[in-house]
Amino acid sequence: MIKSLVGGIVAATAFVMLSSSALAEPEIVTGPSAEPDCFAPWAADTQFFKFPKKEGPYRIALANGYIANTWRIQMVQTAKAYAAQPEVAAKLKEFKVVSTGEDVPAQISAINNFIDSGYDAIVVNAQNPTAFGPVIKRAKEAGVVLVAFDNILDTKDAINVNVDQKGLGALWGNWLIKHVPNGGKILEVRGVAGTSVDTDRHNGIHEVLDASGKKWEVTEVVGKWDDGVAQKASADAIATNGPFDGVTGQGGDTGIVQAMIDAKHPFVPFGGETENGFRKYCAKFAAEGLKCSSAGTGPAQVAVAVKTAIAALEGQVVPQAVKLPLAIVEDPNFKEGQDYFPDQSDNFFVGNSFPTCGINFTAQEIMGQSKENQ
């Protein structure tokens, strides 16, 4: 009798656990998404999720990795600014931010801690696209909505929010082909090693250059998307391998141009990101040869990721992979007060809005926030 009772309890417990796990998983449904203009599916075959609706307000965490560059700092500030907006704050019981550096296990540990602490959703800018398998499984089983953005996760069990990073690299590659038509020596300043963004952008650049049929000699250096690091790496490359016929930089582009100025390197065509300082230089020195393509996506994509997490928690239909538009301006179309702002910081990323999602920030809103963990 006792044995039978124990067996019944074990079976009942197992049934409850299985039922909880099943309830935690999203249902695969047909589209469109709740806000089709904002939550645009990545491709025609992208799946759509419908999570079980949870009653708010919600506890949401941002698990960031690398913090030591302008984009990441502005991203953390933007996340805090978005969470502070009255209509968003009303849906949040708590918004927690943690940055763990380049240590992948530390970032995974932070996500595990958020799961154990009962957070409803976790937004992550992943240091490595493939190392998060076990924690993705834990989040799914616990009913925690996991949304990766920028540096995304190699999985279909989490929601990914991103721009076409490889396509961005291809855009820069095509800009160089257009303006260096006979091939030549290129300086490529990369981002943070091991991240999906760095890998995808690099692959996009090289696939286009390789397919052009021209001869290219590419010098690669690591700039970590940071002005200071990129400036030093560029200065060293110019001194040892220069001069170059063209440049492409994933970030830290203001520093790269400054290195050219300091070395008295001729201005050359440049495919780069959307920093305000870089665009100032592009406008100022266009007539002297600095012909620029400035493209990317501002740190406000974190706000889209948080918005997506809230929509999922509310039981709305969202794509498993959300595709965001690029912000692009190219020579000779740099307009003061629209594409760059002379009175704003060089380190501010322009194009930091997504109007289709109702997301638009002023520099003052963002810079009023801290970069610190909270």
mmCIF file of C-alpha atoms in Angstrom:
data_model
loop_
_atom_site.group_PDB
_atom_site.id
_atom_site.type_symbol
_atom_site.label_atom_id
_atom_site.label_comp_id
_atom_site.label_asym_id
_atom_site.label_seq_id
_atom_site.Cartn_x
_atom_site.Cartn_y
_atom_site.Cartn_z
ATOM 1 C CA MET A 1 0.000 0.000 0.000
ATOM 2 C CA ILE A 2 2.825 2.366 0.985
ATOM 3 C CA LYS A 3 4.761 1.378 -2.124
ATOM 4 C CA SER A 4 1.689 2.020 -4.259
ATOM 5 C CA LEU A 5 1.124 5.416 -2.633
ATOM 6 C CA VAL A 6 4.768 6.459 -3.146
ATOM 7 C CA GLY A 7 4.626 5.336 -6.740
ATOM 8 C CA GLY A 8 1.478 7.373 -7.223
ATOM 9 C CA ILE A 9 3.102 10.474 -5.759
ATOM 10 C CA VAL A 10 6.177 10.081 -7.983
ATOM 11 C CA ALA A 11 3.986 9.598 -11.035
ATOM 12 C CA ALA A 12 1.861 12.607 -10.140
ATOM 13 C CA THR A 13 4.958 14.757 -9.577
ATOM 14 C CA ALA A 14 6.396 13.693 -12.919
ATOM 15 C CA PHE A 15 3.083 14.484 -14.610
ATOM 16 C CA VAL A 16 3.005 17.978 -13.057
ATOM 17 C CA MET A 17 6.602 18.638 -14.107
ATOM 18 C CA LEU A 18 5.905 17.489 -17.652
ATOM 19 C CA SER A 19 2.730 19.539 -17.765
ATOM 20 C CA SER A 20 4.566 22.641 -16.490
ATOM 21 C CA SER A 21 7.282 22.166 -19.097
ATOM 22 C CA ALA A 22 4.696 21.758 -21.848
ATOM 23 C CA LEU A 23 2.828 24.863 -20.702
ATOM 24 C CA ALA A 24 6.089 26.818 -20.659
ATOM 25 C CA GLU A 25 6.857 26.212 -24.314
ATOM 26 C CA PRO A 26 5.523 28.549 -26.989
ATOM 27 C CA GLU A 27 2.950 27.346 -29.448
ATOM 28 C CA ILE A 28 4.003 27.442 -33.108
ATOM 29 C CA VAL A 29 1.309 29.419 -34.917
ATOM 30 C CA THR A 30 0.731 31.068 -38.271
ATOM 31 C CA GLY A 31 1.521 34.738 -38.768
ATOM 32 C CA PRO A 32 1.317 37.597 -39.064
ATOM 33 C CA SER A 33 2.788 38.936 -35.834
ATOM 34 C CA ALA A 34 0.920 41.204 -33.461
ATOM 35 C CA GLU A 35 2.644 44.288 -34.894
ATOM 36 C CA PRO A 36 3.703 43.297 -38.429
ATOM 37 C CA ASP A 37 5.503 46.565 -39.188
ATOM 38 C CA CYS A 38 7.634 46.253 -36.065
ATOM 39 C CA PHE A 39 7.969 42.492 -35.591
ATOM 40 C CA ALA A 40 8.917 41.679 -39.182
ATOM 41 C CA PRO A 41 9.855 38.008 -39.758
ATOM 42 C CA TRP A 42 13.428 37.339 -40.877
ATOM 43 C CA ALA A 43 12.416 35.209 -43.865
ATOM 44 C CA ALA A 44 9.392 33.678 -45.555
ATOM 45 C CA ASP A 45 9.851 30.432 -43.599
ATOM 46 C CA THR A 46 10.351 32.045 -40.177
ATOM 47 C CA GLN A 47 8.196 30.429 -37.489
ATOM 48 C CA PHE A 48 5.849 32.415 -35.283
ATOM 49 C CA PHE A 49 5.621 31.913 -31.508
ATOM 50 C CA LYS A 50 2.695 32.387 -29.156
ATOM 51 C CA PHE A 51 3.739 32.049 -25.522
ATOM 52 C CA PRO A 52 1.243 31.364 -22.727
ATOM 53 C CA LYS A 53 -0.007 34.737 -21.513
ATOM 54 C CA LYS A 54 1.368 35.887 -18.159
ATOM 55 C CA GLU A 55 -0.160 38.547 -15.984
ATOM 56 C CA GLY A 56 2.087 41.556 -15.504
ATOM 57 C CA PRO A 57 3.842 43.568 -14.344
ATOM 58 C CA TYR A 58 6.951 41.632 -15.381
ATOM 59 C CA ARG A 59 10.491 41.117 -14.157
ATOM 60 C CA ILE A 60 12.859 41.480 -17.138
ATOM 61 C CA ALA A 61 16.653 41.340 -17.165
ATOM 62 C CA LEU A 62 19.284 42.469 -19.666
ATOM 63 C CA ALA A 63 22.290 40.117 -19.639
ATOM 64 C CA ASN A 64 24.953 42.006 -21.559
ATOM 65 C CA GLY A 65 28.502 40.824 -22.141
ATOM 66 C CA TYR A 66 31.164 43.226 -23.440
ATOM 67 C CA ILE A 67 30.764 46.815 -22.222
ATOM 68 C CA ALA A 68 34.028 48.614 -23.089
ATOM 69 C CA ASN A 69 32.942 50.408 -26.237
ATOM 70 C CA THR A 70 30.597 53.233 -27.126
ATOM 71 C CA TRP A 71 27.931 51.117 -28.821
ATOM 72 C CA ARG A 72 27.517 48.807 -25.832
ATOM 73 C CA ILE A 73 27.499 51.701 -23.360
ATOM 74 C CA GLN A 74 24.869 53.525 -25.404
ATOM 75 C CA MET A 75 22.924 50.258 -25.701
ATOM 76 C CA VAL A 76 22.752 49.847 -21.907
ATOM 77 C CA GLN A 77 21.749 53.493 -21.540
ATOM 78 C CA THR A 78 19.069 53.053 -24.218
ATOM 79 C CA ALA A 79 17.681 49.971 -22.477
ATOM 80 C CA LYS A 80 17.332 51.924 -19.245
ATOM 81 C CA ALA A 81 15.781 54.887 -21.062
ATOM 82 C CA TYR A 82 13.232 52.596 -22.729
ATOM 83 C CA ALA A 83 12.348 50.861 -19.454
ATOM 84 C CA ALA A 84 11.825 54.287 -17.872
ATOM 85 C CA GLN A 85 9.253 55.431 -20.440
ATOM 86 C CA PRO A 86 5.895 55.619 -18.633
ATOM 87 C CA GLU A 87 3.983 53.214 -20.896
ATOM 88 C CA VAL A 88 6.804 50.648 -20.613
ATOM 89 C CA ALA A 89 7.490 51.177 -16.910
ATOM 90 C CA ALA A 90 3.814 50.445 -16.197
ATOM 91 C CA LYS A 91 4.378 46.893 -17.501
ATOM 92 C CA LEU A 92 7.556 46.279 -15.508
ATOM 93 C CA LYS A 93 7.860 45.204 -11.904
ATOM 94 C CA GLU A 94 11.653 45.190 -12.212
ATOM 95 C CA PHE A 95 14.249 45.830 -14.907
ATOM 96 C CA LYS A 96 17.711 44.481 -14.091
ATOM 97 C CA VAL A 97 20.912 45.136 -16.068
ATOM 98 C CA VAL A 98 24.135 43.126 -15.761
ATOM 99 C CA SER A 99 27.271 43.366 -17.947
ATOM 100 C CA THR A 100 29.734 40.511 -17.518
ATOM 101 C CA GLY A 101 32.579 41.373 -19.918
ATOM 102 C CA GLU A 102 34.096 39.024 -22.487
ATOM 103 C CA ASP A 103 33.859 35.981 -20.173
ATOM 104 C CA VAL A 104 31.290 33.680 -21.815
ATOM 105 C CA PRO A 105 30.830 31.412 -18.737
ATOM 106 C CA ALA A 106 30.171 34.521 -16.620
ATOM 107 C CA GLN A 107 27.420 35.639 -18.981
ATOM 108 C CA ILE A 108 25.875 32.153 -18.980
ATOM 109 C CA SER A 109 26.053 32.127 -15.175
ATOM 110 C CA ALA A 110 24.238 35.475 -15.046
ATOM 111 C CA ILE A 111 21.431 34.108 -17.240
ATOM 112 C CA ASN A 112 21.181 31.013 -15.039
ATOM 113 C CA ASN A 113 20.911 33.255 -11.984
ATOM 114 C CA PHE A 114 18.082 35.219 -13.582
ATOM 115 C CA ILE A 115 16.254 31.970 -14.381
ATOM 116 C CA ASP A 116 16.727 30.730 -10.800
ATOM 117 C CA SER A 117 15.492 34.090 -9.471
ATOM 118 C CA GLY A 118 12.204 33.767 -11.343
ATOM 119 C CA TYR A 119 12.545 36.470 -13.972
ATOM 120 C CA ASP A 120 9.850 36.397 -16.639
ATOM 121 C CA ALA A 121 12.108 37.310 -19.577
ATOM 122 C CA ILE A 122 15.809 37.730 -20.257
ATOM 123 C CA VAL A 123 17.230 39.852 -23.059
ATOM 124 C CA VAL A 124 20.795 38.969 -24.054
ATOM 125 C CA ASN A 125 23.554 40.332 -26.295
ATOM 126 C CA ALA A 126 25.480 37.074 -26.528
ATOM 127 C CA GLN A 127 29.265 36.854 -26.433
ATOM 128 C CA ASN A 128 29.171 33.611 -28.431
ATOM 129 C CA PRO A 129 26.364 32.335 -30.673
ATOM 130 C CA THR A 130 26.836 28.614 -29.980
ATOM 131 C CA ALA A 131 27.862 28.264 -26.313
ATOM 132 C CA PHE A 132 24.451 28.828 -24.724
ATOM 133 C CA GLY A 133 22.715 25.506 -25.484
ATOM 134 C CA PRO A 134 22.160 24.296 -21.883
ATOM 135 C CA VAL A 135 20.955 27.674 -20.604
ATOM 136 C CA ILE A 136 18.591 28.045 -23.579
ATOM 137 C CA LYS A 137 17.112 24.668 -22.631
ATOM 138 C CA ARG A 138 16.775 25.739 -18.978
ATOM 139 C CA ALA A 139 15.015 28.968 -19.943
ATOM 140 C CA LYS A 140 12.591 27.099 -22.187
ATOM 141 C CA GLU A 141 11.775 24.522 -19.502
ATOM 142 C CA ALA A 142 11.287 27.251 -16.898
ATOM 143 C CA GLY A 143 8.910 29.237 -19.100
ATOM 144 C CA VAL A 144 11.326 32.182 -19.324
ATOM 145 C CA VAL A 145 11.133 34.168 -22.567
ATOM 146 C CA LEU A 146 14.678 34.495 -23.937
ATOM 147 C CA VAL A 147 15.325 37.210 -26.532
ATOM 148 C CA ALA A 148 18.766 37.643 -28.133
ATOM 149 C CA PHE A 149 19.648 40.755 -30.130
ATOM 150 C CA ASP A 150 22.654 42.125 -32.041
ATOM 151 C CA ASN A 151 24.941 39.175 -31.244
ATOM 152 C CA ILE A 152 22.277 36.511 -31.500
ATOM 153 C CA LEU A 153 22.017 32.841 -30.516
ATOM 154 C CA ASP A 154 22.340 29.908 -32.882
ATOM 155 C CA THR A 155 19.000 28.364 -31.955
ATOM 156 C CA LYS A 156 15.316 28.297 -32.831
ATOM 157 C CA ASP A 157 14.335 27.892 -29.169
ATOM 158 C CA ALA A 158 14.884 31.584 -28.427
ATOM 159 C CA ILE A 159 13.738 34.760 -30.165
ATOM 160 C CA ASN A 160 16.433 36.567 -32.188
ATOM 161 C CA VAL A 161 16.239 40.286 -33.023
ATOM 162 C CA ASN A 162 18.832 41.617 -35.459
ATOM 163 C CA VAL A 163 19.713 43.329 -38.704
ATOM 164 C CA ASP A 164 21.280 41.462 -41.606
ATOM 165 C CA GLN A 165 24.855 41.745 -40.325
ATOM 166 C CA LYS A 166 26.304 39.771 -43.217
ATOM 167 C CA GLY A 167 24.369 41.991 -45.602
ATOM 168 C CA LEU A 168 25.898 45.009 -43.898
ATOM 169 C CA GLY A 169 29.371 43.627 -44.552
ATOM 170 C CA ALA A 170 28.387 43.047 -48.177
ATOM 171 C CA LEU A 171 27.196 46.651 -48.440
ATOM 172 C CA TRP A 172 30.604 47.911 -47.279
ATOM 173 C CA GLY A 173 32.358 45.505 -49.643
ATOM 174 C CA ASN A 174 30.334 46.780 -52.578
ATOM 175 C CA TRP A 175 31.129 50.369 -51.590
ATOM 176 C CA LEU A 176 34.840 49.582 -51.783
ATOM 177 C CA ILE A 177 34.461 47.845 -55.143
ATOM 178 C CA LYS A 178 32.594 50.866 -56.504
ATOM 179 C CA HIS A 179 35.220 53.357 -55.321
ATOM 180 C CA VAL A 180 38.361 51.220 -55.675
ATOM 181 C CA PRO A 181 37.403 49.672 -59.037
ATOM 182 C CA ASN A 182 40.768 48.131 -59.844
ATOM 183 C CA GLY A 183 41.260 46.389 -56.497
ATOM 184 C CA GLY A 184 43.993 47.297 -54.044
ATOM 185 C CA LYS A 185 45.090 47.348 -50.430
ATOM 186 C CA ILE A 186 42.298 47.441 -47.851
ATOM 187 C CA LEU A 187 42.445 48.019 -44.110
ATOM 188 C CA GLU A 188 39.729 45.997 -42.357
ATOM 189 C CA VAL A 189 39.132 46.917 -38.711
ATOM 190 C CA ARG A 190 37.150 44.136 -37.054
ATOM 191 C CA GLY A 191 35.028 44.033 -33.898
ATOM 192 C CA VAL A 192 35.043 41.708 -30.889
ATOM 193 C CA ALA A 193 36.421 38.283 -31.800
ATOM 194 C CA GLY A 194 34.054 35.327 -31.499
ATOM 195 C CA THR A 195 30.828 37.309 -31.714
ATOM 196 C CA SER A 196 28.282 36.611 -34.435
ATOM 197 C CA VAL A 197 28.257 40.260 -35.538
ATOM 198 C CA ASP A 198 32.015 40.345 -36.160
ATOM 199 C CA THR A 199 31.974 37.017 -37.995
ATOM 200 C CA ASP A 200 28.956 37.851 -40.159
ATOM 201 C CA ARG A 201 30.167 41.299 -41.159
ATOM 202 C CA HIS A 202 33.653 39.968 -41.956
ATOM 203 C CA ASN A 203 32.202 37.163 -44.092
ATOM 204 C CA GLY A 204 29.947 39.587 -45.957
ATOM 205 C CA ILE A 205 32.858 41.873 -46.820
ATOM 206 C CA HIS A 206 35.090 39.071 -48.049
ATOM 207 C CA GLU A 207 32.466 37.195 -50.047
ATOM 208 C CA VAL A 208 31.765 40.338 -52.050
ATOM 209 C CA LEU A 209 35.432 41.236 -52.523
ATOM 210 C CA ASP A 210 36.324 37.665 -53.503
ATOM 211 C CA ALA A 211 33.502 37.527 -56.027
ATOM 212 C CA SER A 212 34.536 40.784 -57.686
ATOM 213 C CA GLY A 213 37.383 39.202 -59.638
ATOM 214 C CA LYS A 214 39.713 42.003 -58.545
ATOM 215 C CA LYS A 215 42.933 41.562 -56.588
ATOM 216 C CA TRP A 216 42.617 42.619 -52.958
ATOM 217 C CA GLU A 217 45.265 42.680 -50.256
ATOM 218 C CA VAL A 218 43.437 42.962 -46.936
ATOM 219 C CA THR A 219 45.117 43.802 -43.638
ATOM 220 C CA GLU A 220 42.925 42.771 -40.703
ATOM 221 C CA VAL A 221 43.219 44.316 -37.240
ATOM 222 C CA VAL A 222 40.987 44.090 -34.160
ATOM 223 C CA GLY A 223 39.342 47.343 -33.073
ATOM 224 C CA LYS A 224 36.680 45.947 -30.699
ATOM 225 C CA TRP A 225 34.178 48.540 -32.017
ATOM 226 C CA ASP A 226 35.955 51.091 -29.825
ATOM 227 C CA ASP A 227 37.476 54.410 -30.943
ATOM 228 C CA GLY A 228 40.623 54.166 -28.826
ATOM 229 C CA VAL A 229 41.382 50.534 -29.612
ATOM 230 C CA ALA A 230 40.566 50.985 -33.309
ATOM 231 C CA GLN A 231 42.693 54.145 -33.551
ATOM 232 C CA LYS A 232 45.775 52.419 -32.134
ATOM 233 C CA ALA A 233 45.278 49.287 -34.260
ATOM 234 C CA SER A 234 44.831 51.427 -37.375
ATOM 235 C CA ALA A 235 47.862 53.552 -36.595
ATOM 236 C CA ASP A 236 49.998 50.422 -36.243
ATOM 237 C CA ALA A 237 48.622 48.990 -39.505
ATOM 238 C CA ILE A 238 49.273 52.228 -41.392
ATOM 239 C CA ALA A 239 52.840 52.316 -40.086
ATOM 240 C CA THR A 240 53.590 48.710 -41.019
ATOM 241 C CA ASN A 241 51.395 47.902 -44.045
ATOM 242 C CA GLY A 242 50.157 51.234 -45.370
ATOM 243 C CA PRO A 243 49.272 53.168 -47.342
ATOM 244 C CA PHE A 244 45.825 51.732 -48.097
ATOM 245 C CA ASP A 245 43.460 52.290 -51.013
ATOM 246 C CA GLY A 246 40.307 51.796 -48.933
ATOM 247 C CA VAL A 247 39.125 51.148 -45.395
ATOM 248 C CA THR A 248 36.252 49.305 -43.779
ATOM 249 C CA GLY A 249 35.518 49.438 -40.072
ATOM 250 C CA GLN A 250 32.830 47.706 -38.026
ATOM 251 C CA GLY A 251 32.943 50.418 -35.359
ATOM 252 C CA GLY A 252 35.404 52.766 -33.713
ATOM 253 C CA ASP A 253 35.421 54.516 -37.075
ATOM 254 C CA THR A 254 36.002 58.002 -35.661
ATOM 255 C CA GLY A 255 39.244 56.655 -34.197
ATOM 256 C CA ILE A 256 40.220 55.062 -37.510
ATOM 257 C CA VAL A 257 39.860 58.382 -39.371
ATOM 258 C CA GLN A 258 41.796 60.129 -36.599
ATOM 259 C CA ALA A 259 44.626 57.621 -37.085
ATOM 260 C CA MET A 260 44.665 58.501 -40.800
ATOM 261 C CA ILE A 261 44.841 62.210 -39.971
ATOM 262 C CA ASP A 262 47.627 61.732 -37.428
ATOM 263 C CA ALA A 263 49.669 59.639 -39.880
ATOM 264 C CA LYS A 264 48.991 62.081 -42.741
ATOM 265 C CA HIS A 265 47.538 59.138 -44.648
ATOM 266 C CA PRO A 266 45.572 60.240 -47.733
ATOM 267 C CA PHE A 267 41.816 60.085 -47.307
ATOM 268 C CA VAL A 268 40.369 57.056 -49.102
ATOM 269 C CA PRO A 269 36.934 55.440 -49.566
ATOM 270 C CA PHE A 270 35.578 54.091 -46.271
ATOM 271 C CA GLY A 271 32.715 51.710 -45.466
ATOM 272 C CA GLY A 272 31.805 52.129 -41.809
ATOM 273 C CA GLU A 273 29.246 52.320 -39.009
ATOM 274 C CA THR A 274 26.925 55.111 -37.858
ATOM 275 C CA GLU A 275 28.930 57.005 -35.222
ATOM 276 C CA ASN A 276 28.250 60.720 -35.184
ATOM 277 C CA GLY A 277 31.975 61.544 -35.164
ATOM 278 C CA PHE A 278 32.623 59.364 -38.188
ATOM 279 C CA ARG A 279 29.813 61.044 -40.088
ATOM 280 C CA LYS A 280 31.170 64.470 -39.138
ATOM 281 C CA TYR A 281 34.497 63.495 -40.694
ATOM 282 C CA CYS A 282 32.765 62.046 -43.768
ATOM 283 C CA ALA A 283 30.991 65.332 -44.399
ATOM 284 C CA LYS A 284 34.037 67.486 -43.629
ATOM 285 C CA PHE A 285 36.594 65.613 -45.740
ATOM 286 C CA ALA A 286 34.464 64.291 -48.610
ATOM 287 C CA ALA A 287 36.057 66.700 -51.083
ATOM 288 C CA GLU A 288 39.503 65.433 -50.021
ATOM 289 C CA GLY A 289 38.736 61.784 -50.780
ATOM 290 C CA LEU A 290 36.940 60.461 -47.684
ATOM 291 C CA LYS A 291 34.010 59.000 -49.590
ATOM 292 C CA CYS A 292 31.897 57.181 -47.010
ATOM 293 C CA SER A 293 29.146 54.641 -46.693
ATOM 294 C CA SER A 294 27.850 54.871 -43.126
ATOM 295 C CA ALA A 295 25.462 52.079 -42.258
ATOM 296 C CA GLY A 296 24.401 49.964 -39.318
ATOM 297 C CA THR A 297 21.809 49.837 -36.635
ATOM 298 C CA GLY A 298 21.747 51.944 -33.532
ATOM 299 C CA PRO A 299 21.829 50.539 -30.017
ATOM 300 C CA ALA A 300 18.057 51.100 -29.840
ATOM 301 C CA GLN A 301 17.628 47.566 -31.142
ATOM 302 C CA VAL A 302 17.793 46.632 -27.429
ATOM 303 C CA ALA A 303 14.509 48.513 -27.023
ATOM 304 C CA VAL A 304 12.966 46.416 -29.800
ATOM 305 C CA ALA A 305 14.215 43.300 -27.985
ATOM 306 C CA VAL A 306 12.592 44.399 -24.703
ATOM 307 C CA LYS A 307 9.395 45.312 -26.572
ATOM 308 C CA THR A 308 9.416 41.851 -28.171
ATOM 309 C CA ALA A 309 9.873 40.186 -24.760
ATOM 310 C CA ILE A 310 6.905 42.092 -23.327
ATOM 311 C CA ALA A 311 4.736 41.222 -26.327
ATOM 312 C CA ALA A 312 5.635 37.528 -25.929
ATOM 313 C CA LEU A 313 4.786 37.620 -22.203
ATOM 314 C CA GLU A 314 1.442 39.206 -23.049
ATOM 315 C CA GLY A 315 0.653 36.240 -25.295
ATOM 316 C CA GLN A 316 0.996 38.158 -28.549
ATOM 317 C CA VAL A 317 2.230 36.463 -31.725
ATOM 318 C CA VAL A 318 5.897 37.227 -32.460
ATOM 319 C CA PRO A 319 8.361 35.833 -35.034
ATOM 320 C CA GLN A 320 11.137 33.544 -33.824
ATOM 321 C CA ALA A 321 13.534 35.822 -35.753
ATOM 322 C CA VAL A 322 12.796 39.548 -36.102
ATOM 323 C CA LYS A 323 14.526 41.473 -38.891
ATOM 324 C CA LEU A 324 15.302 45.145 -38.305
ATOM 325 C CA PRO A 325 16.058 47.738 -40.992
ATOM 326 C CA LEU A 326 19.501 49.255 -41.513
ATOM 327 C CA ALA A 327 20.146 52.973 -41.174
ATOM 328 C CA ILE A 328 22.136 53.988 -44.269
ATOM 329 C CA VAL A 329 23.559 57.260 -45.574
ATOM 330 C CA GLU A 330 26.259 57.522 -48.223
ATOM 331 C CA ASP A 331 28.351 60.221 -49.858
ATOM 332 C CA PRO A 332 27.315 62.786 -51.078
ATOM 333 C CA ASN A 333 24.108 62.758 -49.022
ATOM 334 C CA PHE A 334 25.316 63.561 -45.491
ATOM 335 C CA LYS A 335 22.957 66.266 -44.187
ATOM 336 C CA GLU A 336 23.799 68.285 -41.100
ATOM 337 C CA GLY A 337 21.088 68.079 -38.445
ATOM 338 C CA GLN A 338 19.667 64.911 -39.969
ATOM 339 C CA ASP A 339 22.472 62.434 -40.637
ATOM 340 C CA TYR A 340 25.042 63.922 -38.259
ATOM 341 C CA PHE A 341 24.954 66.470 -35.463
ATOM 342 C CA PRO A 342 27.924 68.844 -35.048
ATOM 343 C CA ASP A 343 26.946 69.815 -31.497
ATOM 344 C CA GLN A 344 26.524 66.240 -30.248
ATOM 345 C CA SER A 345 29.193 63.873 -28.966
ATOM 346 C CA ASP A 346 31.374 62.065 -31.493
ATOM 347 C CA ASN A 347 30.559 58.846 -29.629
ATOM 348 C CA PHE A 348 26.817 59.040 -30.195
ATOM 349 C CA PHE A 349 25.425 56.519 -32.698
ATOM 350 C CA VAL A 350 23.064 58.127 -35.199
ATOM 351 C CA GLY A 351 20.105 56.250 -36.684
ATOM 352 C CA ASN A 352 19.093 55.107 -33.204
ATOM 353 C CA SER A 353 15.369 54.845 -33.828
ATOM 354 C CA PHE A 354 12.823 52.371 -35.156
ATOM 355 C CA PRO A 355 9.726 54.413 -36.063
ATOM 356 C CA THR A 356 7.741 51.313 -37.094
ATOM 357 C CA CYS A 357 8.059 50.163 -33.460
ATOM 358 C CA GLY A 358 7.306 53.585 -31.976
ATOM 359 C CA ILE A 359 10.916 53.770 -30.729
ATOM 360 C CA ASN A 360 12.814 57.034 -31.049
ATOM 361 C CA PHE A 361 15.256 58.519 -28.556
ATOM 362 C CA THR A 362 16.930 61.863 -28.185
ATOM 363 C CA ALA A 363 20.588 61.991 -27.227
ATOM 364 C CA GLN A 364 19.566 63.643 -23.957
ATOM 365 C CA GLU A 365 17.253 60.747 -22.994
ATOM 366 C CA ILE A 366 20.016 58.220 -23.532
ATOM 367 C CA MET A 367 22.970 60.117 -22.113
ATOM 368 C CA GLY A 368 20.989 60.802 -18.942
ATOM 369 C CA GLN A 369 21.256 57.094 -18.078
ATOM 370 C CA SER A 370 24.256 55.324 -16.558
ATOM 371 C CA LYS A 371 26.177 52.377 -18.013
ATOM 372 C CA GLU A 372 26.451 50.649 -14.629
ATOM 373 C CA ASN A 373 24.829 47.393 -13.559
ATOM 374 C CA GLN A 374 21.587 47.850 -11.693
#
